[in-house]
């Protein structure tokens, strides 16, 4: 047999995602490249490793055994790399963070300086909705999580990063100069919501319930980017976090509609379980963040104060 570490990595990712397409996306490869690596890997075995049913890739019993072995081999390779760096006196290991979807506009700026300082660190950042973020944290699958609403069912510690402000946003609304509209305005607008489990949806629903509004028409989309594109296409209006709208606001593609009671404000928090035993990497990152967060905010988010 003459399989490579790259083939093991590709096969393991396919086993985890059950999809050539998703494996290619996560490995930053093309689908044909992943298919070729899978075929070359399979050619070294007389027993099938996978089967395709309804366009999903399933492992055979033998394939599951090989996937388990591949994971062990790759973990040993990573361990060798980390030990090599440790002998050079370099910080090394994995830093695992789960981030709510809007947090993708925030978290990279609080990571970039740290990652540049320590080339031996592998960053694993999962961007998903609030429910899945908290599930990863609760299951001890990550070191930290970025949220804008603190969970009340977990025992956590946290560091405050920066404000998260939500405004009513849309395109083409002819607002009267200087006028602040009543919340009842939302009853007459087609509203666009995020999906269930989203922190943004939670805040929007709080505003609607607080003002006892009956919404006439609404649409539900599963990401802030999808909501943003729908706003630009003039499909409706939404209560959105300002943090992801810099380009659209700077270029007047979208507008803030002044409404009494808005903006609503929360805070971006980096949280972790109170019982968490930090790795040297996680502890070093927390120390970095506490020291540098004010400089990061000033450097990258000064524009935020204009609104």
PDB file of C-alpha atoms in Angstrom:
ATOM      1  CA  UNK A   1       0.000   0.000   0.000  1.00  0.00           C
ATOM      2  CA  UNK A   2       1.161   3.499  -0.784  1.00  0.00           C
ATOM      3  CA  UNK A   3      -1.519   5.856   0.532  1.00  0.00           C
ATOM      4  CA  UNK A   4      -0.561   9.369   1.594  1.00  0.00           C
ATOM      5  CA  UNK A   5      -1.388  11.485   4.610  1.00  0.00           C
ATOM      6  CA  UNK A   6      -3.351  13.770   2.293  1.00  0.00           C
ATOM      7  CA  UNK A   7      -5.503  10.838   1.170  1.00  0.00           C
ATOM      8  CA  UNK A   8      -6.138   9.902   4.800  1.00  0.00           C
ATOM      9  CA  UNK A   9      -7.147  13.483   5.533  1.00  0.00           C
ATOM     10  CA  UNK A  10      -9.528  13.595   2.565  1.00  0.00           C
ATOM     11  CA  UNK A  11     -11.088  10.229   3.393  1.00  0.00           C
ATOM     12  CA  UNK A  12     -11.587  11.183   7.050  1.00  0.00           C
ATOM     13  CA  UNK A  13     -13.265  14.452   6.070  1.00  0.00           C
ATOM     14  CA  UNK A  14     -15.593  12.618   3.663  1.00  0.00           C
ATOM     15  CA  UNK A  15     -16.482  10.191   6.450  1.00  0.00           C
ATOM     16  CA  UNK A  16     -17.330  13.111   8.739  1.00  0.00           C
ATOM     17  CA  UNK A  17     -19.380  15.119   6.230  1.00  0.00           C
ATOM     18  CA  UNK A  18     -20.900  12.265   4.178  1.00  0.00           C
ATOM     19  CA  UNK A  19     -20.474  14.508   1.167  1.00  0.00           C
ATOM     20  CA  UNK A  20     -17.829  15.112  -1.500  1.00  0.00           C
ATOM     21  CA  UNK A  21     -19.040  18.701  -1.847  1.00  0.00           C
ATOM     22  CA  UNK A  22     -18.883  19.514   1.875  1.00  0.00           C
ATOM     23  CA  UNK A  23     -15.533  17.785   2.258  1.00  0.00           C
ATOM     24  CA  UNK A  24     -14.152  19.862  -0.628  1.00  0.00           C
ATOM     25  CA  UNK A  25     -15.444  23.076   0.962  1.00  0.00           C
ATOM     26  CA  UNK A  26     -13.949  22.316   4.370  1.00  0.00           C
ATOM     27  CA  UNK A  27     -10.609  21.246   2.890  1.00  0.00           C
ATOM     28  CA  UNK A  28     -10.553  24.197   0.461  1.00  0.00           C
ATOM     29  CA  UNK A  29     -10.224  21.844  -2.505  1.00  0.00           C
ATOM     30  CA  UNK A  30     -12.236  21.380  -5.684  1.00  0.00           C
ATOM     31  CA  UNK A  31     -14.794  18.582  -5.860  1.00  0.00           C
ATOM     32  CA  UNK A  32     -12.880  16.788  -8.665  1.00  0.00           C
ATOM     33  CA  UNK A  33      -9.690  16.866  -6.564  1.00  0.00           C
ATOM     34  CA  UNK A  34     -11.494  15.263  -3.619  1.00  0.00           C
ATOM     35  CA  UNK A  35     -13.106  12.645  -5.874  1.00  0.00           C
ATOM     36  CA  UNK A  36      -9.715  11.748  -7.370  1.00  0.00           C
ATOM     37  CA  UNK A  37      -8.097  11.392  -3.942  1.00  0.00           C
ATOM     38  CA  UNK A  38     -10.976   9.184  -2.773  1.00  0.00           C
ATOM     39  CA  UNK A  39     -10.691   6.987  -5.876  1.00  0.00           C
ATOM     40  CA  UNK A  40      -6.900   6.672  -5.525  1.00  0.00           C
ATOM     41  CA  UNK A  41      -7.320   5.767  -1.864  1.00  0.00           C
ATOM     42  CA  UNK A  42     -10.039   3.202  -2.643  1.00  0.00           C
ATOM     43  CA  UNK A  43      -7.873   1.608  -5.372  1.00  0.00           C
ATOM     44  CA  UNK A  44      -5.492   0.418  -2.658  1.00  0.00           C
ATOM     45  CA  UNK A  45      -8.148  -1.767  -1.036  1.00  0.00           C
ATOM     46  CA  UNK A  46      -9.982  -4.793  -2.422  1.00  0.00           C
ATOM     47  CA  UNK A  47     -12.980  -4.089  -0.165  1.00  0.00           C
ATOM     48  CA  UNK A  48     -15.314  -1.079  -0.776  1.00  0.00           C
ATOM     49  CA  UNK A  49     -14.868   1.793   1.650  1.00  0.00           C
ATOM     50  CA  UNK A  50     -17.982   3.792   0.699  1.00  0.00           C
ATOM     51  CA  UNK A  51     -21.358   3.562  -0.991  1.00  0.00           C
ATOM     52  CA  UNK A  52     -23.504   6.388  -2.371  1.00  0.00           C
ATOM     53  CA  UNK A  53     -27.218   6.458  -1.530  1.00  0.00           C
ATOM     54  CA  UNK A  54     -29.413   9.405  -2.534  1.00  0.00           C
ATOM     55  CA  UNK A  55     -26.296  11.479  -3.275  1.00  0.00           C
ATOM     56  CA  UNK A  56     -24.906  10.979   0.238  1.00  0.00           C
ATOM     57  CA  UNK A  57     -21.672   9.107   0.886  1.00  0.00           C
ATOM     58  CA  UNK A  58     -21.932   6.340   3.481  1.00  0.00           C
ATOM     59  CA  UNK A  59     -19.071   4.263   4.868  1.00  0.00           C
ATOM     60  CA  UNK A  60     -19.171   0.526   4.706  1.00  0.00           C
ATOM     61  CA  UNK A  61     -18.294  -1.383   7.880  1.00  0.00           C
ATOM     62  CA  UNK A  62     -14.764  -1.721   6.560  1.00  0.00           C
ATOM     63  CA  UNK A  63     -14.721   1.978   5.656  1.00  0.00           C
ATOM     64  CA  UNK A  64     -15.604   2.906   9.234  1.00  0.00           C
ATOM     65  CA  UNK A  65     -12.674   0.852  10.501  1.00  0.00           C
ATOM     66  CA  UNK A  66     -10.327   2.596   8.066  1.00  0.00           C
ATOM     67  CA  UNK A  67     -11.730   6.028   9.022  1.00  0.00           C
ATOM     68  CA  UNK A  68     -11.047   5.288  12.693  1.00  0.00           C
ATOM     69  CA  UNK A  69      -7.492   4.242  11.879  1.00  0.00           C
ATOM     70  CA  UNK A  70      -7.012   7.344   9.694  1.00  0.00           C
ATOM     71  CA  UNK A  71      -8.084   9.587  12.553  1.00  0.00           C
ATOM     72  CA  UNK A  72      -5.594   7.958  14.927  1.00  0.00           C
ATOM     73  CA  UNK A  73      -2.769   8.267  12.394  1.00  0.00           C
ATOM     74  CA  UNK A  74      -3.501  11.938  11.677  1.00  0.00           C
ATOM     75  CA  UNK A  75      -3.728  12.743  15.394  1.00  0.00           C
ATOM     76  CA  UNK A  76      -0.270  11.209  15.860  1.00  0.00           C
ATOM     77  CA  UNK A  77       1.078  13.293  12.973  1.00  0.00           C
ATOM     78  CA  UNK A  78      -0.363  16.460  14.516  1.00  0.00           C
ATOM     79  CA  UNK A  79       1.181  15.474  17.854  1.00  0.00           C
ATOM     80  CA  UNK A  80       4.605  15.112  16.209  1.00  0.00           C
ATOM     81  CA  UNK A  81       4.265  18.597  14.708  1.00  0.00           C
ATOM     82  CA  UNK A  82       3.267  20.058  18.059  1.00  0.00           C
ATOM     83  CA  UNK A  83       6.170  18.355  19.859  1.00  0.00           C
ATOM     84  CA  UNK A  84       8.606  19.677  17.266  1.00  0.00           C
ATOM     85  CA  UNK A  85       7.365  23.221  17.805  1.00  0.00           C
ATOM     86  CA  UNK A  86       7.431  22.769  21.586  1.00  0.00           C
ATOM     87  CA  UNK A  87      11.099  21.806  21.432  1.00  0.00           C
ATOM     88  CA  UNK A  88      11.697  25.077  19.584  1.00  0.00           C
ATOM     89  CA  UNK A  89      10.057  26.918  22.468  1.00  0.00           C
ATOM     90  CA  UNK A  90       6.990  27.829  20.413  1.00  0.00           C
ATOM     91  CA  UNK A  91       3.386  27.771  21.655  1.00  0.00           C
ATOM     92  CA  UNK A  92       1.529  25.033  19.797  1.00  0.00           C
ATOM     93  CA  UNK A  93      -1.770  23.165  19.751  1.00  0.00           C
ATOM     94  CA  UNK A  94      -5.383  23.721  18.752  1.00  0.00           C
ATOM     95  CA  UNK A  95      -7.635  26.649  19.609  1.00  0.00           C
ATOM     96  CA  UNK A  96     -11.312  25.748  19.141  1.00  0.00           C
ATOM     97  CA  UNK A  97     -13.980  28.448  19.064  1.00  0.00           C
ATOM     98  CA  UNK A  98     -17.668  28.331  18.156  1.00  0.00           C
ATOM     99  CA  UNK A  99     -19.190  31.591  16.917  1.00  0.00           C
ATOM    100  CA  UNK A 100     -22.778  32.701  16.320  1.00  0.00           C
ATOM    101  CA  UNK A 101     -23.298  33.619  12.674  1.00  0.00           C
ATOM    102  CA  UNK A 102     -23.173  37.402  13.089  1.00  0.00           C
ATOM    103  CA  UNK A 103     -19.997  36.946  15.094  1.00  0.00           C
ATOM    104  CA  UNK A 104     -18.067  36.171  11.913  1.00  0.00           C
ATOM    105  CA  UNK A 105     -17.828  39.945  11.465  1.00  0.00           C
ATOM    106  CA  UNK A 106     -16.279  40.276  14.934  1.00  0.00           C
ATOM    107  CA  UNK A 107     -14.240  37.251  15.970  1.00  0.00           C
ATOM    108  CA  UNK A 108     -11.549  37.210  13.236  1.00  0.00           C
ATOM    109  CA  UNK A 109     -10.281  40.628  14.335  1.00  0.00           C
ATOM    110  CA  UNK A 110      -9.868  39.383  17.914  1.00  0.00           C
ATOM    111  CA  UNK A 111      -7.914  36.359  16.662  1.00  0.00           C
ATOM    112  CA  UNK A 112      -5.630  37.603  13.894  1.00  0.00           C
ATOM    113  CA  UNK A 113      -2.935  39.187  16.073  1.00  0.00           C
ATOM    114  CA  UNK A 114      -2.705  36.125  18.307  1.00  0.00           C
ATOM    115  CA  UNK A 115      -2.496  33.677  15.406  1.00  0.00           C
ATOM    116  CA  UNK A 116       0.214  35.749  13.714  1.00  0.00           C
ATOM    117  CA  UNK A 117       2.285  35.646  16.903  1.00  0.00           C
ATOM    118  CA  UNK A 118       2.094  31.858  17.219  1.00  0.00           C
ATOM    119  CA  UNK A 119       2.597  29.911  13.982  1.00  0.00           C
ATOM    120  CA  UNK A 120       2.243  26.574  15.774  1.00  0.00           C
ATOM    121  CA  UNK A 121      -1.422  27.105  16.620  1.00  0.00           C
ATOM    122  CA  UNK A 122      -4.170  25.487  14.563  1.00  0.00           C
ATOM    123  CA  UNK A 123      -7.389  27.506  14.686  1.00  0.00           C
ATOM    124  CA  UNK A 124     -10.718  25.709  14.433  1.00  0.00           C
ATOM    125  CA  UNK A 125     -13.611  28.190  14.244  1.00  0.00           C
ATOM    126  CA  UNK A 126     -17.161  26.961  13.662  1.00  0.00           C
ATOM    127  CA  UNK A 127     -19.747  29.569  12.610  1.00  0.00           C
ATOM    128  CA  UNK A 128     -23.341  28.517  13.252  1.00  0.00           C
ATOM    129  CA  UNK A 129     -26.511  29.609  15.071  1.00  0.00           C
ATOM    130  CA  UNK A 130     -26.819  30.243  18.783  1.00  0.00           C
ATOM    131  CA  UNK A 131     -28.323  26.884  19.730  1.00  0.00           C
ATOM    132  CA  UNK A 132     -25.528  24.898  18.085  1.00  0.00           C
ATOM    133  CA  UNK A 133     -22.859  27.195  19.544  1.00  0.00           C
ATOM    134  CA  UNK A 134     -24.137  26.587  23.065  1.00  0.00           C
ATOM    135  CA  UNK A 135     -24.427  22.862  22.401  1.00  0.00           C
ATOM    136  CA  UNK A 136     -20.754  22.729  21.371  1.00  0.00           C
ATOM    137  CA  UNK A 137     -19.772  24.627  24.505  1.00  0.00           C
ATOM    138  CA  UNK A 138     -21.896  22.483  26.803  1.00  0.00           C
ATOM    139  CA  UNK A 139     -20.432  19.295  25.309  1.00  0.00           C
ATOM    140  CA  UNK A 140     -16.901  20.625  25.867  1.00  0.00           C
ATOM    141  CA  UNK A 141     -16.272  20.515  22.130  1.00  0.00           C
ATOM    142  CA  UNK A 142     -14.694  23.981  22.068  1.00  0.00           C
ATOM    143  CA  UNK A 143     -12.508  26.156  24.280  1.00  0.00           C
ATOM    144  CA  UNK A 144     -14.574  29.320  23.842  1.00  0.00           C
ATOM    145  CA  UNK A 145     -17.816  30.551  22.288  1.00  0.00           C
ATOM    146  CA  UNK A 146     -18.772  33.993  21.006  1.00  0.00           C
ATOM    147  CA  UNK A 147     -22.362  35.019  21.779  1.00  0.00           C
ATOM    148  CA  UNK A 148     -24.345  38.223  22.135  1.00  0.00           C
ATOM    149  CA  UNK A 149     -26.777  36.859  24.735  1.00  0.00           C
ATOM    150  CA  UNK A 150     -25.453  35.071  27.809  1.00  0.00           C
ATOM    151  CA  UNK A 151     -26.998  31.634  28.385  1.00  0.00           C
ATOM    152  CA  UNK A 152     -28.762  31.182  31.711  1.00  0.00           C
ATOM    153  CA  UNK A 153     -28.615  27.372  31.768  1.00  0.00           C
ATOM    154  CA  UNK A 154     -24.822  27.023  31.807  1.00  0.00           C
ATOM    155  CA  UNK A 155     -22.231  27.875  34.441  1.00  0.00           C
ATOM    156  CA  UNK A 156     -19.862  30.115  32.520  1.00  0.00           C
ATOM    157  CA  UNK A 157     -17.247  32.819  32.810  1.00  0.00           C
ATOM    158  CA  UNK A 158     -16.916  35.532  30.202  1.00  0.00           C
ATOM    159  CA  UNK A 159     -15.036  38.511  28.836  1.00  0.00           C
ATOM    160  CA  UNK A 160     -16.961  41.448  27.396  1.00  0.00           C
ATOM    161  CA  UNK A 161     -15.698  42.426  23.956  1.00  0.00           C
ATOM    162  CA  UNK A 162     -17.841  45.195  22.437  1.00  0.00           C
ATOM    163  CA  UNK A 163     -21.445  46.399  21.986  1.00  0.00           C
ATOM    164  CA  UNK A 164     -23.839  44.759  19.535  1.00  0.00           C
ATOM    165  CA  UNK A 165     -26.505  47.210  18.338  1.00  0.00           C
ATOM    166  CA  UNK A 166     -29.532  46.280  16.240  1.00  0.00           C
ATOM    167  CA  UNK A 167     -31.436  48.767  14.035  1.00  0.00           C
ATOM    168  CA  UNK A 168     -34.396  48.599  11.679  1.00  0.00           C
ATOM    169  CA  UNK A 169     -32.743  48.493   8.259  1.00  0.00           C
ATOM    170  CA  UNK A 170     -34.017  48.516   4.696  1.00  0.00           C
ATOM    171  CA  UNK A 171     -33.667  49.951   1.227  1.00  0.00           C
ATOM    172  CA  UNK A 172     -35.777  52.631  -0.491  1.00  0.00           C
ATOM    173  CA  UNK A 173     -37.750  53.797   2.557  1.00  0.00           C
ATOM    174  CA  UNK A 174     -38.548  57.504   2.197  1.00  0.00           C
ATOM    175  CA  UNK A 175     -38.127  58.696   5.765  1.00  0.00           C
ATOM    176  CA  UNK A 176     -39.202  62.197   6.735  1.00  0.00           C
ATOM    177  CA  UNK A 177     -36.118  64.212   7.767  1.00  0.00           C
ATOM    178  CA  UNK A 178     -35.652  64.234  11.527  1.00  0.00           C
ATOM    179  CA  UNK A 179     -38.646  62.013  12.213  1.00  0.00           C
ATOM    180  CA  UNK A 180     -38.476  59.113  14.646  1.00  0.00           C
ATOM    181  CA  UNK A 181     -41.181  56.607  13.830  1.00  0.00           C
ATOM    182  CA  UNK A 182     -43.328  54.718  16.299  1.00  0.00           C
ATOM    183  CA  UNK A 183     -42.810  50.938  16.603  1.00  0.00           C
ATOM    184  CA  UNK A 184     -46.230  50.482  14.995  1.00  0.00           C
ATOM    185  CA  UNK A 185     -44.484  51.235  11.688  1.00  0.00           C
ATOM    186  CA  UNK A 186     -43.348  47.604  11.646  1.00  0.00           C
ATOM    187  CA  UNK A 187     -46.967  46.436  11.289  1.00  0.00           C
ATOM    188  CA  UNK A 188     -47.088  47.968   7.824  1.00  0.00           C
ATOM    189  CA  UNK A 189     -43.750  46.647   6.579  1.00  0.00           C
ATOM    190  CA  UNK A 190     -42.879  43.231   5.147  1.00  0.00           C
ATOM    191  CA  UNK A 191     -40.420  41.917   7.728  1.00  0.00           C
ATOM    192  CA  UNK A 192     -37.583  39.470   7.234  1.00  0.00           C
ATOM    193  CA  UNK A 193     -36.671  37.223  10.169  1.00  0.00           C
ATOM    194  CA  UNK A 194     -33.735  34.965  10.881  1.00  0.00           C
ATOM    195  CA  UNK A 195     -34.428  31.278  11.597  1.00  0.00           C
ATOM    196  CA  UNK A 196     -35.463  29.828  14.970  1.00  0.00           C
ATOM    197  CA  UNK A 197     -32.489  29.583  17.313  1.00  0.00           C
ATOM    198  CA  UNK A 198     -30.851  32.763  16.022  1.00  0.00           C
ATOM    199  CA  UNK A 199     -29.910  35.454  18.537  1.00  0.00           C
ATOM    200  CA  UNK A 200     -30.881  38.122  16.007  1.00  0.00           C
ATOM    201  CA  UNK A 201     -34.356  36.620  15.685  1.00  0.00           C
ATOM    202  CA  UNK A 202     -34.651  36.469  19.474  1.00  0.00           C
ATOM    203  CA  UNK A 203     -33.940  40.203  19.756  1.00  0.00           C
ATOM    204  CA  UNK A 204     -36.328  41.066  16.916  1.00  0.00           C
ATOM    205  CA  UNK A 205     -39.112  39.018  18.508  1.00  0.00           C
ATOM    206  CA  UNK A 206     -38.476  40.710  21.844  1.00  0.00           C
ATOM    207  CA  UNK A 207     -38.996  44.112  20.217  1.00  0.00           C
ATOM    208  CA  UNK A 208     -42.205  42.966  18.500  1.00  0.00           C
ATOM    209  CA  UNK A 209     -43.613  41.419  21.687  1.00  0.00           C
ATOM    210  CA  UNK A 210     -42.639  44.368  23.872  1.00  0.00           C
ATOM    211  CA  UNK A 211     -44.561  46.720  21.598  1.00  0.00           C
ATOM    212  CA  UNK A 212     -47.503  44.306  21.167  1.00  0.00           C
ATOM    213  CA  UNK A 213     -47.233  44.366  17.392  1.00  0.00           C
ATOM    214  CA  UNK A 214     -49.148  42.120  15.009  1.00  0.00           C
ATOM    215  CA  UNK A 215     -46.918  41.483  12.020  1.00  0.00           C
ATOM    216  CA  UNK A 216     -48.706  41.544   8.665  1.00  0.00           C
ATOM    217  CA  UNK A 217     -46.197  39.735   6.508  1.00  0.00           C
ATOM    218  CA  UNK A 218     -42.861  38.106   7.175  1.00  0.00           C
ATOM    219  CA  UNK A 219     -40.157  36.040   5.516  1.00  0.00           C
ATOM    220  CA  UNK A 220     -37.662  33.706   7.214  1.00  0.00           C
ATOM    221  CA  UNK A 221     -34.059  33.275   6.039  1.00  0.00           C
ATOM    222  CA  UNK A 222     -31.251  31.220   7.540  1.00  0.00           C
ATOM    223  CA  UNK A 223     -28.294  33.614   7.565  1.00  0.00           C
ATOM    224  CA  UNK A 224     -27.544  37.291   8.012  1.00  0.00           C
ATOM    225  CA  UNK A 225     -25.987  37.354   4.547  1.00  0.00           C
ATOM    226  CA  UNK A 226     -29.231  36.030   3.057  1.00  0.00           C
ATOM    227  CA  UNK A 227     -31.208  38.661   4.976  1.00  0.00           C
ATOM    228  CA  UNK A 228     -28.850  41.377   3.761  1.00  0.00           C
ATOM    229  CA  UNK A 229     -29.276  40.349   0.122  1.00  0.00           C
ATOM    230  CA  UNK A 230     -33.047  40.271   0.553  1.00  0.00           C
ATOM    231  CA  UNK A 231     -32.938  43.804   1.968  1.00  0.00           C
ATOM    232  CA  UNK A 232     -30.845  44.979  -0.973  1.00  0.00           C
ATOM    233  CA  UNK A 233     -33.381  43.392  -3.334  1.00  0.00           C
ATOM    234  CA  UNK A 234     -36.131  45.359  -1.535  1.00  0.00           C
ATOM    235  CA  UNK A 235     -37.967  42.282  -0.392  1.00  0.00           C
ATOM    236  CA  UNK A 236     -38.555  43.780   3.037  1.00  0.00           C
ATOM    237  CA  UNK A 237     -37.063  45.198   6.228  1.00  0.00           C
ATOM    238  CA  UNK A 238     -35.374  43.666   9.235  1.00  0.00           C
ATOM    239  CA  UNK A 239     -33.987  44.428  12.677  1.00  0.00           C
ATOM    240  CA  UNK A 240     -30.318  43.717  12.012  1.00  0.00           C
ATOM    241  CA  UNK A 241     -26.997  43.948  13.883  1.00  0.00           C
ATOM    242  CA  UNK A 242     -25.060  46.936  12.584  1.00  0.00           C
ATOM    243  CA  UNK A 243     -21.761  45.049  12.779  1.00  0.00           C
ATOM    244  CA  UNK A 244     -22.317  43.214   9.490  1.00  0.00           C
ATOM    245  CA  UNK A 245     -23.489  46.226   7.482  1.00  0.00           C
ATOM    246  CA  UNK A 246     -20.426  48.472   7.274  1.00  0.00           C
ATOM    247  CA  UNK A 247     -20.010  48.356   3.508  1.00  0.00           C
ATOM    248  CA  UNK A 248     -23.732  48.776   2.874  1.00  0.00           C
ATOM    249  CA  UNK A 249     -23.974  51.752   5.232  1.00  0.00           C
ATOM    250  CA  UNK A 250     -20.797  53.429   3.934  1.00  0.00           C
ATOM    251  CA  UNK A 251     -22.102  53.208   0.357  1.00  0.00           C
ATOM    252  CA  UNK A 252     -25.722  54.099   1.190  1.00  0.00           C
ATOM    253  CA  UNK A 253     -26.971  50.782  -0.170  1.00  0.00           C
ATOM    254  CA  UNK A 254     -29.050  50.327   2.991  1.00  0.00           C
ATOM    255  CA  UNK A 255     -30.492  52.841   5.424  1.00  0.00           C
ATOM    256  CA  UNK A 256     -31.301  52.887   9.112  1.00  0.00           C
ATOM    257  CA  UNK A 257     -34.933  53.778   9.734  1.00  0.00           C
ATOM    258  CA  UNK A 258     -35.211  55.658  13.046  1.00  0.00           C
ATOM    259  CA  UNK A 259     -37.744  53.925  15.282  1.00  0.00           C
ATOM    260  CA  UNK A 260     -38.509  54.664  18.919  1.00  0.00           C
ATOM    261  CA  UNK A 261     -36.986  51.952  21.104  1.00  0.00           C
ATOM    262  CA  UNK A 262     -34.237  51.170  18.613  1.00  0.00           C
ATOM    263  CA  UNK A 263     -31.420  50.425  18.511  1.00  0.00           C
ATOM    264  CA  UNK A 264     -31.606  47.475  20.841  1.00  0.00           C
ATOM    265  CA  UNK A 265     -28.265  46.707  22.434  1.00  0.00           C
ATOM    266  CA  UNK A 266     -26.556  43.583  23.641  1.00  0.00           C
ATOM    267  CA  UNK A 267     -22.868  42.845  24.173  1.00  0.00           C
ATOM    268  CA  UNK A 268     -20.489  40.498  22.393  1.00  0.00           C
ATOM    269  CA  UNK A 269     -19.123  38.068  24.971  1.00  0.00           C
ATOM    270  CA  UNK A 270     -16.429  35.451  24.737  1.00  0.00           C
ATOM    271  CA  UNK A 271     -17.606  32.728  27.120  1.00  0.00           C
ATOM    272  CA  UNK A 272     -16.282  29.446  28.491  1.00  0.00           C
ATOM    273  CA  UNK A 273     -17.412  26.818  30.992  1.00  0.00           C
ATOM    274  CA  UNK A 274     -16.468  27.581  34.600  1.00  0.00           C
ATOM    275  CA  UNK A 275     -15.187  24.032  34.943  1.00  0.00           C
ATOM    276  CA  UNK A 276     -13.032  24.269  31.806  1.00  0.00           C
ATOM    277  CA  UNK A 277      -9.415  23.146  32.204  1.00  0.00           C
ATOM    278  CA  UNK A 278      -7.575  25.420  29.784  1.00  0.00           C
ATOM    279  CA  UNK A 279      -4.849  24.133  27.516  1.00  0.00           C
ATOM    280  CA  UNK A 280      -1.718  26.333  27.357  1.00  0.00           C
ATOM    281  CA  UNK A 281      -3.003  27.673  24.018  1.00  0.00           C
ATOM    282  CA  UNK A 282      -6.439  28.580  25.386  1.00  0.00           C
ATOM    283  CA  UNK A 283      -4.925  30.265  28.451  1.00  0.00           C
ATOM    284  CA  UNK A 284      -2.481  32.211  26.297  1.00  0.00           C
ATOM    285  CA  UNK A 285      -5.304  33.389  24.052  1.00  0.00           C
ATOM    286  CA  UNK A 286      -7.396  34.560  27.000  1.00  0.00           C
ATOM    287  CA  UNK A 287      -4.410  36.498  28.364  1.00  0.00           C
ATOM    288  CA  UNK A 288      -3.835  38.054  24.928  1.00  0.00           C
ATOM    289  CA  UNK A 289      -7.481  39.048  24.593  1.00  0.00           C
ATOM    290  CA  UNK A 290      -7.680  40.736  27.980  1.00  0.00           C
ATOM    291  CA  UNK A 291      -4.548  42.721  27.177  1.00  0.00           C
ATOM    292  CA  UNK A 292      -5.277  43.675  23.558  1.00  0.00           C
ATOM    293  CA  UNK A 293      -9.063  43.930  23.199  1.00  0.00           C
ATOM    294  CA  UNK A 294      -9.250  47.718  23.627  1.00  0.00           C
ATOM    295  CA  UNK A 295      -6.578  48.238  20.958  1.00  0.00           C
ATOM    296  CA  UNK A 296      -8.391  45.854  18.620  1.00  0.00           C
ATOM    297  CA  UNK A 297     -11.697  47.681  19.071  1.00  0.00           C
ATOM    298  CA  UNK A 298     -10.078  51.063  18.470  1.00  0.00           C
ATOM    299  CA  UNK A 299      -8.229  49.843  15.368  1.00  0.00           C
ATOM    300  CA  UNK A 300     -10.971  47.860  13.649  1.00  0.00           C
ATOM    301  CA  UNK A 301     -14.301  49.086  14.988  1.00  0.00           C
ATOM    302  CA  UNK A 302     -13.909  52.846  15.322  1.00  0.00           C
ATOM    303  CA  UNK A 303     -16.515  53.276  12.547  1.00  0.00           C
ATOM    304  CA  UNK A 304     -19.132  51.652  14.786  1.00  0.00           C
ATOM    305  CA  UNK A 305     -19.484  54.778  16.910  1.00  0.00           C
ATOM    306  CA  UNK A 306     -20.791  56.847  13.993  1.00  0.00           C
ATOM    307  CA  UNK A 307     -24.217  55.241  14.249  1.00  0.00           C
TER     308      UNK A 307
END
